[in-house]
Amino acid sequence: MINLKASDARASPSMATPATAEKAFSFLSRGWREVKDSADADLRLMKDRANSFKNLASSFDRELENFLNSASKSTFSGSSPSTEIDFVKRLQPKLSEIRRAYSSPDFSRKVLEKWSPRAKIGIDLSAIKNAIVSEVEEREGDFDEREKFRRARRVRFKDLGWEWKEERQSRDWEPIRALKRRLRELEQKSSSSEILESLKNSEFVEKLKSSLKAICKEPTESKEVPPLDVPELLAYLVRQSGPFLDQLGVKRDISDKIVESLCSKRKDQLLLRSIPAGESSNLESDNISDELDLRISSVLQSTGHCYEGGIWTDSSKHDMANGKRHVAIVTTASLPWMTGTAVNPLFRAAYLSNSAKQDVTLLVPWLCRSDQELVYPNNLTFSSPEEQEDYIRKWVEERVGFKADFKISFYPGKFQKERRSIIPAGDTSQFIPSKDADIAILEEPEHLNWYHHGKRWTDKFNHVVGVVHTNYLEYIKREKNGAIQAFFVKHINNLVTRAYCHKVLRLSAATQDLPKSVVCNVHGVNPKFLQIGEKVAAERERGQQAFTKGAYFLGKMVWAKGYRELIDLLAQHKKDLDGFNLDVFGNGEDAHEVQSTARKLDLNLNFMKGRDHADDSLHGYKVFINPSISDVLCTATAEALAMGKFVVCADHPSNKFFRSFPNCLTYNSPKDFVAKVKEAMDSEPQPLTPEQRYNLSWEAATQRFMEYSDLDKVLNNEKGDPQLTQSNGKIVKRSVSMPNLTDVVDGGLAFAHYCLTGNEFLRLCSGAIPGTRGYDQQHSKDLNLLPPQVENPIYGW
């Protein structure tokens, strides 16, 4: 039983009047009357359904009797009743029992008891009645009228009182539970006027008002977006054609100026057209590109068209189901060839694998025995990939000081004597299984893809990062007809990096300005050199003489590695550097020519065989001379700084990273070179600070790599929406109703490159090694690959 009691009968006099009470009880009376009518209707409906079920049971009983009668009369000529008739006779008692049960008069009563509402509700509004009537008595003082009023209300409350009886009262019907909650809320009101005020301000009333307003609202004017005009279309076409124009030699800043000139006169209209009438602008930036994007987006989205991909779209990228990411590092060289593209990717794999977030695979070229003899020093060769893998692991683990937990795989490669480079044979991407095709790091992406004929890297991998190591244009310009060759190589490099990479990292600004690229030094120093530097600093603190020798130069003995610049500087200022001796360490193809030239000029150069920069014989040198301007980022310079030495190098973009170190002395003229050499020889280098040592380490290089390659966001699943742009603190949704023309151009370039590299004749004309469109029999035997397919040697596809 639920009782409603007034919590406080001392309401204000202005609120307790007979008229107010009359309205309150009228409102409650109508509510209870509607609930009762609804409940009666439900009970009538359930009774009708029970009677219908009872009639159905009676009909079933009649049909059963007919079936039994017909079965009992059925006979089979010349035989006794069949087994089926016996079964029916045995079943007849059971059916009769079921019939009697469903024909029983109690059946409908039980059905009604089961389906009727299960709540027992009793309502006693006497508390409210007494409170209101008492207030009326105090105000008017008329006992007779008050008694009549009380009797009249008592009759009304008796009429309203109703209850449903049932056996189980523990479970209330849902509408009744909701009604109880409402009644409890009403109990807390201090007077009838508060009840009416609460009903007036209730959420139900507010929603009802909102619905009525929405129904009666006048139709608004259509917000149609005006179509694009000719200048807008031209501006958007020029901007999206940037990759194609860049291939033709038209710089991006020129394209931007064209777009700005087309849109400058209509800058205000661009923004206003994209904003519906009556709304304020969220974009007040001077960036014409964002405004044009918003304008194009509004027009395309108004059409309702949604772009779902085109002919270059590949939706087969690998989805990491187990949550463990995988990084594949592909490089163009391998130990024991001590070149930057062999050493630096190896350290990158070791330090990336030191994190538990991802698995790492290092993919390096495998050379046949004949090529190994041409490339690897000291006549060192390997009979199997497993033997070379053991050599690589032992070498790197001795230097990093921890177990390098990464996988090493091999792809077929051939050495090209003319370019002194290893060229991949076949589709390199196929040597990364599809289950591991998540993130790819292409060390020298242009080199890897010059003759790549296979799966597009950006289609197979979710994120592809290219790291540019070598300034190929500088090397090519030194060759015969170098200017013409450099022109073609420049555009080929643009094409393959744009088509096969999502992000490109350039170690320094000395490299070619490639699409999608940023400049950042993502290489570190072998920890062994930092240990040598710490040892030298400790010796100097104890008052010992750490440096007992003068200056030296170390590098592969080819003209392009700085030997030409070195000989020219020493020959030009031979008198100014009288008595200055320089020890040179290196081996290479140009060794005989370099040494003969130095002897002819009578230069104080002492040539020695090449050796590891960490060799004990080099620790005592105080000054490292590096006049090269063809390097991208000289590893030997970083190693010399890590060992605490002076470094004298050219004021060149390749050395920008080293300028912040006090021991790096840069020169910008031959005369300045002489001054810096004398300064270094006459003074002592400063010890490295902890911060400087960290900046040279591979830990810092790996952190820079993760940041600038967006690998930290990819590994942490922070997928930014490329369709969002920020302008003046506001986020604007770009259009997804049409394809990105940049992606279309990139896909077209990749397809064109695939077609060109599929023709052997065109490959040979561009300088490829014959037979590198696929691997040969020897590679198949060494790497346990399937036998190579036979193809037309000239026009094979």
mmCIF file of N, CA and C in Angstrom, residues 54-162:
data_model
loop_
_atom_site.group_PDB
_atom_site.id
_atom_site.type_symbol
_atom_site.label_atom_id
_atom_site.label_comp_id
_atom_site.label_asym_id
_atom_site.label_seq_id
_atom_site.Cartn_x
_atom_site.Cartn_y
_atom_site.Cartn_z
ATOM 1 N N LYS A 54 -9.373 -21.328 -25.226
ATOM 2 C CA LYS A 54 -10.275 -22.382 -24.756
ATOM 3 C C LYS A 54 -11.093 -22.954 -25.907
ATOM 4 N N ASN A 55 -11.598 -22.085 -26.780
ATOM 5 C CA ASN A 55 -12.355 -22.543 -27.954
ATOM 6 C C ASN A 55 -11.478 -23.394 -28.854
ATOM 7 N N LEU A 56 -10.168 -22.957 -28.989
ATOM 8 C CA LEU A 56 -9.254 -23.729 -29.816
ATOM 9 C C LEU A 56 -9.051 -25.123 -29.232
ATOM 10 N N ALA A 57 -8.967 -25.219 -27.901
ATOM 11 C CA ALA A 57 -8.814 -26.530 -27.262
ATOM 12 C C ALA A 57 -10.044 -27.401 -27.497
ATOM 13 N N SER A 58 -11.239 -26.782 -27.423
ATOM 14 C CA SER A 58 -12.473 -27.546 -27.674
ATOM 15 C C SER A 58 -12.515 -28.050 -29.109
ATOM 16 N N SER A 59 -12.072 -27.183 -30.021
ATOM 17 C CA SER A 59 -12.048 -27.602 -31.430
ATOM 18 C C SER A 59 -11.084 -28.746 -31.621
ATOM 19 N N PHE A 60 -9.947 -28.681 -30.947
ATOM 20 C CA PHE A 60 -8.966 -29.777 -31.036
ATOM 21 C C PHE A 60 -9.567 -31.068 -30.471
ATOM 22 N N ASP A 61 -10.366 -30.926 -29.405
ATOM 23 C CA ASP A 61 -10.987 -32.108 -28.792
ATOM 24 C C ASP A 61 -11.962 -32.770 -29.757
ATOM 25 N N ARG A 62 -12.749 -31.931 -30.445
ATOM 26 C CA ARG A 62 -13.700 -32.494 -31.414
ATOM 27 C C ARG A 62 -12.983 -33.188 -32.560
ATOM 28 N N GLU A 63 -11.930 -32.556 -33.052
ATOM 29 C CA GLU A 63 -11.186 -33.183 -34.143
ATOM 30 C C GLU A 63 -10.575 -34.502 -33.690
ATOM 31 N N LEU A 64 -10.107 -34.548 -32.446
ATOM 32 C CA LEU A 64 -9.503 -35.784 -31.931
ATOM 33 C C LEU A 64 -10.542 -36.896 -31.828
ATOM 34 N N GLU A 65 -11.751 -36.541 -31.380
ATOM 35 C CA GLU A 65 -12.800 -37.554 -31.291
ATOM 36 C C GLU A 65 -13.151 -38.095 -32.670
ATOM 37 N N ASN A 66 -13.216 -37.196 -33.658
ATOM 38 C CA ASN A 66 -13.518 -37.655 -35.024
ATOM 39 C C ASN A 66 -12.444 -38.603 -35.523
ATOM 40 N N PHE A 67 -11.174 -38.243 -35.203
ATOM 41 C CA PHE A 67 -10.067 -39.094 -35.650
ATOM 42 C C PHE A 67 -10.142 -40.487 -35.002
ATOM 43 N N LEU A 68 -10.473 -40.526 -33.703
ATOM 44 C CA LEU A 68 -10.544 -41.814 -33.006
ATOM 45 C C LEU A 68 -11.708 -42.656 -33.521
ATOM 46 N N ASN A 69 -12.840 -41.984 -33.761
ATOM 47 C CA ASN A 69 -13.999 -42.723 -34.277
ATOM 48 C C ASN A 69 -13.723 -43.317 -35.643
ATOM 49 N N SER A 70 -13.060 -42.485 -36.483
ATOM 50 C CA SER A 70 -12.754 -42.996 -37.822
ATOM 51 C C SER A 70 -11.737 -44.116 -37.768
ATOM 52 N N ALA A 71 -10.803 -44.015 -36.826
ATOM 53 C CA ALA A 71 -9.778 -45.059 -36.713
ATOM 54 C C ALA A 71 -10.355 -46.353 -36.177
ATOM 55 N N SER A 72 -11.309 -46.253 -35.245
ATOM 56 C CA SER A 72 -11.893 -47.465 -34.663
ATOM 57 C C SER A 72 -12.736 -48.223 -35.673
ATOM 58 N N LYS A 73 -13.337 -47.500 -36.666
ATOM 59 C CA LYS A 73 -14.175 -48.151 -37.669
ATOM 60 C C LYS A 73 -13.362 -48.736 -38.817
ATOM 61 N N SER A 74 -12.078 -48.324 -38.887
ATOM 62 C CA SER A 74 -11.255 -48.776 -40.012
ATOM 63 C C SER A 74 -10.842 -50.221 -39.793
ATOM 64 N N THR A 75 -10.967 -51.068 -40.780
ATOM 65 C CA THR A 75 -10.551 -52.470 -40.720
ATOM 66 C C THR A 75 -9.787 -52.808 -41.966
ATOM 67 N N PHE A 76 -9.025 -53.871 -41.882
ATOM 68 C CA PHE A 76 -8.245 -54.356 -43.016
ATOM 69 C C PHE A 76 -8.786 -55.724 -43.389
ATOM 70 N N SER A 77 -9.105 -55.916 -44.604
ATOM 71 C CA SER A 77 -9.746 -57.145 -45.060
ATOM 72 C C SER A 77 -8.861 -58.346 -44.795
ATOM 73 N N GLY A 78 -9.474 -59.407 -44.148
ATOM 74 C CA GLY A 78 -8.758 -60.657 -43.897
ATOM 75 C C GLY A 78 -7.718 -60.580 -42.830
ATOM 76 N N SER A 79 -7.696 -59.568 -41.978
ATOM 77 C CA SER A 79 -6.650 -59.447 -40.964
ATOM 78 C C SER A 79 -7.206 -58.745 -39.756
ATOM 79 N N SER A 80 -6.505 -58.875 -38.649
ATOM 80 C CA SER A 80 -6.858 -58.196 -37.406
ATOM 81 C C SER A 80 -6.471 -56.742 -37.484
ATOM 82 N N PRO A 81 -6.996 -55.865 -36.566
ATOM 83 C CA PRO A 81 -6.610 -54.442 -36.600
ATOM 84 C C PRO A 81 -5.101 -54.315 -36.594
ATOM 85 N N SER A 82 -4.621 -53.261 -37.276
ATOM 86 C CA SER A 82 -3.177 -53.054 -37.479
ATOM 87 C C SER A 82 -2.511 -52.510 -36.222
ATOM 88 N N THR A 83 -1.170 -52.454 -36.304
ATOM 89 C CA THR A 83 -0.374 -51.923 -35.192
ATOM 90 C C THR A 83 -0.702 -50.463 -34.932
ATOM 91 N N GLU A 84 -1.009 -49.699 -36.016
ATOM 92 C CA GLU A 84 -1.323 -48.291 -35.845
ATOM 93 C C GLU A 84 -2.586 -48.122 -35.007
ATOM 94 N N ILE A 85 -3.591 -48.966 -35.196
ATOM 95 C CA ILE A 85 -4.829 -48.838 -34.441
ATOM 96 C C ILE A 85 -4.571 -49.138 -32.972
ATOM 97 N N ASP A 86 -3.717 -50.113 -32.688
ATOM 98 C CA ASP A 86 -3.379 -50.402 -31.292
ATOM 99 C C ASP A 86 -2.688 -49.221 -30.634
ATOM 100 N N PHE A 87 -1.814 -48.585 -31.384
ATOM 101 C CA PHE A 87 -1.104 -47.423 -30.829
ATOM 102 C C PHE A 87 -2.082 -46.304 -30.485
ATOM 103 N N VAL A 88 -3.073 -46.099 -31.353
ATOM 104 C CA VAL A 88 -4.067 -45.056 -31.103
ATOM 105 C C VAL A 88 -4.893 -45.400 -29.872
ATOM 106 N N LYS A 89 -5.217 -46.659 -29.680
ATOM 107 C CA LYS A 89 -5.990 -47.033 -28.511
ATOM 108 C C LYS A 89 -5.201 -46.794 -27.230
ATOM 109 N N ARG A 90 -3.858 -47.093 -27.291
ATOM 110 C CA ARG A 90 -3.043 -46.852 -26.103
ATOM 111 C C ARG A 90 -2.906 -45.348 -25.824
ATOM 112 N N LEU A 91 -2.962 -44.563 -26.883
ATOM 113 C CA LEU A 91 -2.779 -43.115 -26.718
ATOM 114 C C LEU A 91 -4.061 -42.431 -26.278
ATOM 115 N N GLN A 92 -5.206 -43.081 -26.450
ATOM 116 C CA GLN A 92 -6.488 -42.429 -26.194
ATOM 117 C C GLN A 92 -6.652 -41.996 -24.746
ATOM 118 N N PRO A 93 -6.252 -42.781 -23.741
ATOM 119 C CA PRO A 93 -6.397 -42.291 -22.352
ATOM 120 C C PRO A 93 -5.609 -41.023 -22.087
ATOM 121 N N LYS A 94 -4.405 -40.945 -22.610
ATOM 122 C CA LYS A 94 -3.592 -39.744 -22.404
ATOM 123 C C LYS A 94 -4.242 -38.517 -23.041
ATOM 124 N N LEU A 95 -4.744 -38.694 -24.256
ATOM 125 C CA LEU A 95 -5.394 -37.568 -24.930
ATOM 126 C C LEU A 95 -6.646 -37.141 -24.214
ATOM 127 N N SER A 96 -7.365 -38.102 -23.659
ATOM 128 C CA SER A 96 -8.575 -37.754 -22.911
ATOM 129 C C SER A 96 -8.221 -36.931 -21.688
ATOM 130 N N GLU A 97 -7.125 -37.292 -21.035
ATOM 131 C CA GLU A 97 -6.703 -36.534 -19.856
ATOM 132 C C GLU A 97 -6.332 -35.100 -20.225
ATOM 133 N N ILE A 98 -5.614 -34.941 -21.337
ATOM 134 C CA ILE A 98 -5.255 -33.591 -21.796
ATOM 135 C C ILE A 98 -6.503 -32.802 -22.148
ATOM 136 N N ARG A 99 -7.465 -33.491 -22.774
ATOM 137 C CA ARG A 99 -8.708 -32.812 -23.155
ATOM 138 C C ARG A 99 -9.452 -32.323 -21.948
ATOM 139 N N ARG A 100 -9.529 -33.191 -20.893
ATOM 140 C CA ARG A 100 -10.251 -32.772 -19.707
ATOM 141 C C ARG A 100 -9.549 -31.589 -19.018
ATOM 142 N N ALA A 101 -8.215 -31.611 -19.071
ATOM 143 C CA ALA A 101 -7.480 -30.513 -18.412
ATOM 144 C C ALA A 101 -7.742 -29.174 -19.085
ATOM 145 N N TYR A 102 -7.717 -29.151 -20.389
ATOM 146 C CA TYR A 102 -7.912 -27.891 -21.098
ATOM 147 C C TYR A 102 -9.372 -27.487 -21.185
ATOM 148 N N SER A 103 -10.295 -28.495 -20.963
ATOM 149 C CA SER A 103 -11.725 -28.161 -20.980
ATOM 150 C C SER A 103 -12.229 -27.760 -19.607
ATOM 151 N N SER A 104 -11.368 -27.838 -18.597
ATOM 152 C CA SER A 104 -11.780 -27.536 -17.235
ATOM 153 C C SER A 104 -12.151 -26.063 -17.100
ATOM 154 N N PRO A 105 -13.166 -25.763 -16.283
ATOM 155 C CA PRO A 105 -13.560 -24.350 -16.081
ATOM 156 C C PRO A 105 -12.467 -23.535 -15.407
ATOM 157 N N ASP A 106 -11.546 -24.217 -14.709
ATOM 158 C CA ASP A 106 -10.479 -23.468 -14.023
ATOM 159 C C ASP A 106 -9.380 -23.029 -14.961
ATOM 160 N N PHE A 107 -9.420 -23.549 -16.213
ATOM 161 C CA PHE A 107 -8.311 -23.228 -17.115
ATOM 162 C C PHE A 107 -8.244 -21.735 -17.438
ATOM 163 N N SER A 108 -9.394 -21.160 -17.774
ATOM 164 C CA SER A 108 -9.395 -19.730 -18.113
ATOM 165 C C SER A 108 -9.017 -18.893 -16.899
ATOM 166 N N ARG A 109 -9.437 -19.339 -15.689
ATOM 167 C CA ARG A 109 -9.063 -18.569 -14.508
ATOM 168 C C ARG A 109 -7.560 -18.584 -14.291
ATOM 169 N N LYS A 110 -6.928 -19.745 -14.503
ATOM 170 C CA LYS A 110 -5.476 -19.831 -14.325
ATOM 171 C C LYS A 110 -4.741 -18.992 -15.350
ATOM 172 N N VAL A 111 -5.267 -18.993 -16.578
ATOM 173 C CA VAL A 111 -4.620 -18.161 -17.610
ATOM 174 C C VAL A 111 -4.687 -16.692 -17.236
ATOM 175 N N LEU A 112 -5.853 -16.279 -16.753
ATOM 176 C CA LEU A 112 -6.000 -14.880 -16.369
ATOM 177 C C LEU A 112 -5.089 -14.526 -15.211
ATOM 178 N N GLU A 113 -4.963 -15.472 -14.263
ATOM 179 C CA GLU A 113 -4.079 -15.192 -13.131
ATOM 180 C C GLU A 113 -2.635 -15.057 -13.572
ATOM 181 N N LYS A 114 -2.255 -15.841 -14.594
ATOM 182 C CA LYS A 114 -0.851 -15.794 -15.058
ATOM 183 C C LYS A 114 -0.542 -14.546 -15.848
ATOM 184 N N TRP A 115 -1.530 -14.075 -16.636
ATOM 185 C CA TRP A 115 -1.270 -12.941 -17.542
ATOM 186 C C TRP A 115 -1.776 -11.624 -17.026
ATOM 187 N N SER A 116 -2.512 -11.614 -15.937
ATOM 188 C CA SER A 116 -3.026 -10.336 -15.425
ATOM 189 C C SER A 116 -1.912 -9.568 -14.733
ATOM 190 N N PRO A 117 -2.053 -8.254 -14.544
ATOM 191 C CA PRO A 117 -1.030 -7.456 -13.845
ATOM 192 C C PRO A 117 -0.797 -7.980 -12.440
ATOM 193 N N ARG A 118 0.475 -7.955 -12.000
ATOM 194 C CA ARG A 118 0.872 -8.603 -10.756
ATOM 195 C C ARG A 118 1.111 -7.620 -9.631
ATOM 196 N N ALA A 119 0.638 -6.438 -9.746
ATOM 197 C CA ALA A 119 0.888 -5.449 -8.698
ATOM 198 C C ALA A 119 -0.380 -5.169 -7.928
ATOM 199 N N LYS A 120 -0.250 -5.088 -6.683
ATOM 200 C CA LYS A 120 -1.367 -4.697 -5.820
ATOM 201 C C LYS A 120 -1.156 -3.257 -5.431
ATOM 202 N N ILE A 121 -2.092 -2.466 -5.863
ATOM 203 C CA ILE A 121 -1.927 -1.030 -5.674
ATOM 204 C C ILE A 121 -3.061 -0.518 -4.798
ATOM 205 N N GLY A 122 -2.696 0.149 -3.800
ATOM 206 C CA GLY A 122 -3.664 0.833 -2.967
ATOM 207 C C GLY A 122 -3.258 2.280 -2.827
ATOM 208 N N ILE A 123 -4.159 3.162 -2.964
ATOM 209 C CA ILE A 123 -3.818 4.574 -2.955
ATOM 210 C C ILE A 123 -4.642 5.277 -1.884
ATOM 211 N N ASP A 124 -3.946 5.927 -1.034
ATOM 212 C CA ASP A 124 -4.586 6.653 0.049
ATOM 213 C C ASP A 124 -4.138 8.097 -0.023
ATOM 214 N N LEU A 125 -5.030 8.930 -0.508
ATOM 215 C CA LEU A 125 -4.712 10.352 -0.650
ATOM 216 C C LEU A 125 -5.259 11.164 0.517
ATOM 217 N N SER A 126 -5.533 10.479 1.621
ATOM 218 C CA SER A 126 -6.111 11.188 2.756
ATOM 219 C C SER A 126 -5.156 12.207 3.345
ATOM 220 N N ALA A 127 -3.838 11.909 3.260
ATOM 221 C CA ALA A 127 -2.867 12.855 3.824
ATOM 222 C C ALA A 127 -2.928 14.183 3.093
ATOM 223 N N ILE A 128 -2.950 14.106 1.746
ATOM 224 C CA ILE A 128 -3.053 15.356 0.968
ATOM 225 C C ILE A 128 -4.381 16.039 1.255
ATOM 226 N N LYS A 129 -5.434 15.216 1.332
ATOM 227 C CA LYS A 129 -6.758 15.791 1.591
ATOM 228 C C LYS A 129 -6.778 16.520 2.925
ATOM 229 N N ASN A 130 -6.261 15.879 3.944
ATOM 230 C CA ASN A 130 -6.292 16.493 5.266
ATOM 231 C C ASN A 130 -5.462 17.766 5.321
ATOM 232 N N ALA A 131 -4.303 17.736 4.659
ATOM 233 C CA ALA A 131 -3.444 18.934 4.676
ATOM 234 C C ALA A 131 -4.129 20.112 4.021
ATOM 235 N N ILE A 132 -4.714 19.843 2.854
ATOM 236 C CA ILE A 132 -5.354 20.948 2.120
ATOM 237 C C ILE A 132 -6.575 21.455 2.873
ATOM 238 N N VAL A 133 -7.394 20.525 3.395
ATOM 239 C CA VAL A 133 -8.619 20.938 4.097
ATOM 240 C C VAL A 133 -8.279 21.696 5.359
ATOM 241 N N SER A 134 -7.195 21.293 6.067
ATOM 242 C CA SER A 134 -6.823 22.000 7.301
ATOM 243 C C SER A 134 -6.440 23.435 7.017
ATOM 244 N N GLU A 135 -5.751 23.648 5.852
ATOM 245 C CA GLU A 135 -5.397 25.015 5.498
ATOM 246 C C GLU A 135 -6.646 25.845 5.210
ATOM 247 N N VAL A 136 -7.612 25.197 4.563
ATOM 248 C CA VAL A 136 -8.855 25.914 4.269
ATOM 249 C C VAL A 136 -9.594 26.272 5.558
ATOM 250 N N GLU A 137 -9.579 25.358 6.561
ATOM 251 C CA GLU A 137 -10.244 25.649 7.828
ATOM 252 C C GLU A 137 -9.614 26.844 8.525
ATOM 253 N N GLU A 138 -8.279 26.892 8.519
ATOM 254 C CA GLU A 138 -7.612 27.992 9.206
ATOM 255 C C GLU A 138 -7.919 29.330 8.551
ATOM 256 N N ARG A 139 -8.067 29.326 7.222
ATOM 257 C CA ARG A 139 -8.292 30.594 6.520
ATOM 258 C C ARG A 139 -9.727 31.074 6.666
ATOM 259 N N GLU A 140 -10.712 30.240 6.597
ATOM 260 C CA GLU A 140 -12.099 30.684 6.530
ATOM 261 C C GLU A 140 -12.848 30.495 7.853
ATOM 262 N N GLY A 141 -12.467 29.546 8.694
ATOM 263 C CA GLY A 141 -13.101 29.347 10.004
ATOM 264 C C GLY A 141 -14.527 28.872 9.944
ATOM 265 N N ASP A 142 -14.959 28.338 8.881
ATOM 266 C CA ASP A 142 -16.334 27.891 8.736
ATOM 267 C C ASP A 142 -16.347 26.382 8.881
ATOM 268 N N PHE A 143 -16.853 25.885 10.045
ATOM 269 C CA PHE A 143 -16.787 24.463 10.321
ATOM 270 C C PHE A 143 -17.741 23.676 9.442
ATOM 271 N N ASP A 144 -18.943 24.166 9.218
ATOM 272 C CA ASP A 144 -19.919 23.426 8.420
ATOM 273 C C ASP A 144 -19.455 23.270 6.984
ATOM 274 N N GLU A 145 -18.973 24.391 6.421
ATOM 275 C CA GLU A 145 -18.509 24.313 5.039
ATOM 276 C C GLU A 145 -17.318 23.365 4.920
ATOM 277 N N ARG A 146 -16.477 23.433 5.960
ATOM 278 C CA ARG A 146 -15.294 22.570 5.936
ATOM 279 C C ARG A 146 -15.705 21.106 6.006
ATOM 280 N N GLU A 147 -16.736 20.807 6.796
ATOM 281 C CA GLU A 147 -17.196 19.428 6.915
ATOM 282 C C GLU A 147 -17.802 18.946 5.598
ATOM 283 N N LYS A 148 -18.602 19.816 4.975
ATOM 284 C CA LYS A 148 -19.173 19.438 3.678
ATOM 285 C C LYS A 148 -18.060 19.186 2.654
ATOM 286 N N PHE A 149 -17.065 20.078 2.688
ATOM 287 C CA PHE A 149 -15.949 19.951 1.733
ATOM 288 C C PHE A 149 -15.183 18.637 1.948
ATOM 289 N N ARG A 150 -15.012 18.298 3.264
ATOM 290 C CA ARG A 150 -14.292 17.074 3.593
ATOM 291 C C ARG A 150 -15.091 15.851 3.158
ATOM 292 N N ARG A 151 -16.393 15.842 3.386
ATOM 293 C CA ARG A 151 -17.216 14.702 2.983
ATOM 294 C C ARG A 151 -17.253 14.540 1.469
ATOM 295 N N ALA A 152 -17.337 15.677 0.773
ATOM 296 C CA ALA A 152 -17.363 15.591 -0.696
ATOM 297 C C ALA A 152 -16.061 14.996 -1.224
ATOM 298 N N ARG A 153 -14.943 15.431 -0.641
ATOM 299 C CA ARG A 153 -13.642 14.905 -1.095
ATOM 300 C C ARG A 153 -13.476 13.425 -0.755
ATOM 301 N N ARG A 154 -14.049 13.033 0.424
ATOM 302 C CA ARG A 154 -13.941 11.638 0.825
ATOM 303 C C ARG A 154 -14.661 10.737 -0.169
ATOM 304 N N VAL A 155 -15.835 11.209 -0.631
ATOM 305 C CA VAL A 155 -16.572 10.431 -1.624
ATOM 306 C C VAL A 155 -15.753 10.295 -2.894
ATOM 307 N N ARG A 156 -15.113 11.401 -3.309
ATOM 308 C CA ARG A 156 -14.320 11.344 -4.544
ATOM 309 C C ARG A 156 -13.134 10.389 -4.405
ATOM 310 N N PHE A 157 -12.491 10.418 -3.248
ATOM 311 C CA PHE A 157 -11.346 9.531 -3.079
ATOM 312 C C PHE A 157 -11.779 8.075 -3.050
ATOM 313 N N LYS A 158 -12.981 7.802 -2.508
ATOM 314 C CA LYS A 158 -13.468 6.422 -2.530
ATOM 315 C C LYS A 158 -13.738 5.966 -3.948
ATOM 316 N N ASP A 159 -14.278 6.909 -4.765
ATOM 317 C CA ASP A 159 -14.500 6.558 -6.167
ATOM 318 C C ASP A 159 -13.187 6.268 -6.881
ATOM 319 N N LEU A 160 -12.134 7.001 -6.492
ATOM 320 C CA LEU A 160 -10.849 6.817 -7.177
ATOM 321 C C LEU A 160 -10.119 5.572 -6.702
ATOM 322 N N GLY A 161 -10.355 5.121 -5.495
ATOM 323 C CA GLY A 161 -9.616 3.976 -4.954
ATOM 324 C C GLY A 161 -9.925 2.712 -5.719
ATOM 325 N N TRP A 162 -8.896 2.038 -6.151
ATOM 326 C CA TRP A 162 -9.068 0.764 -6.859
ATOM 327 C C TRP A 162 -7.808 -0.046 -6.650
#
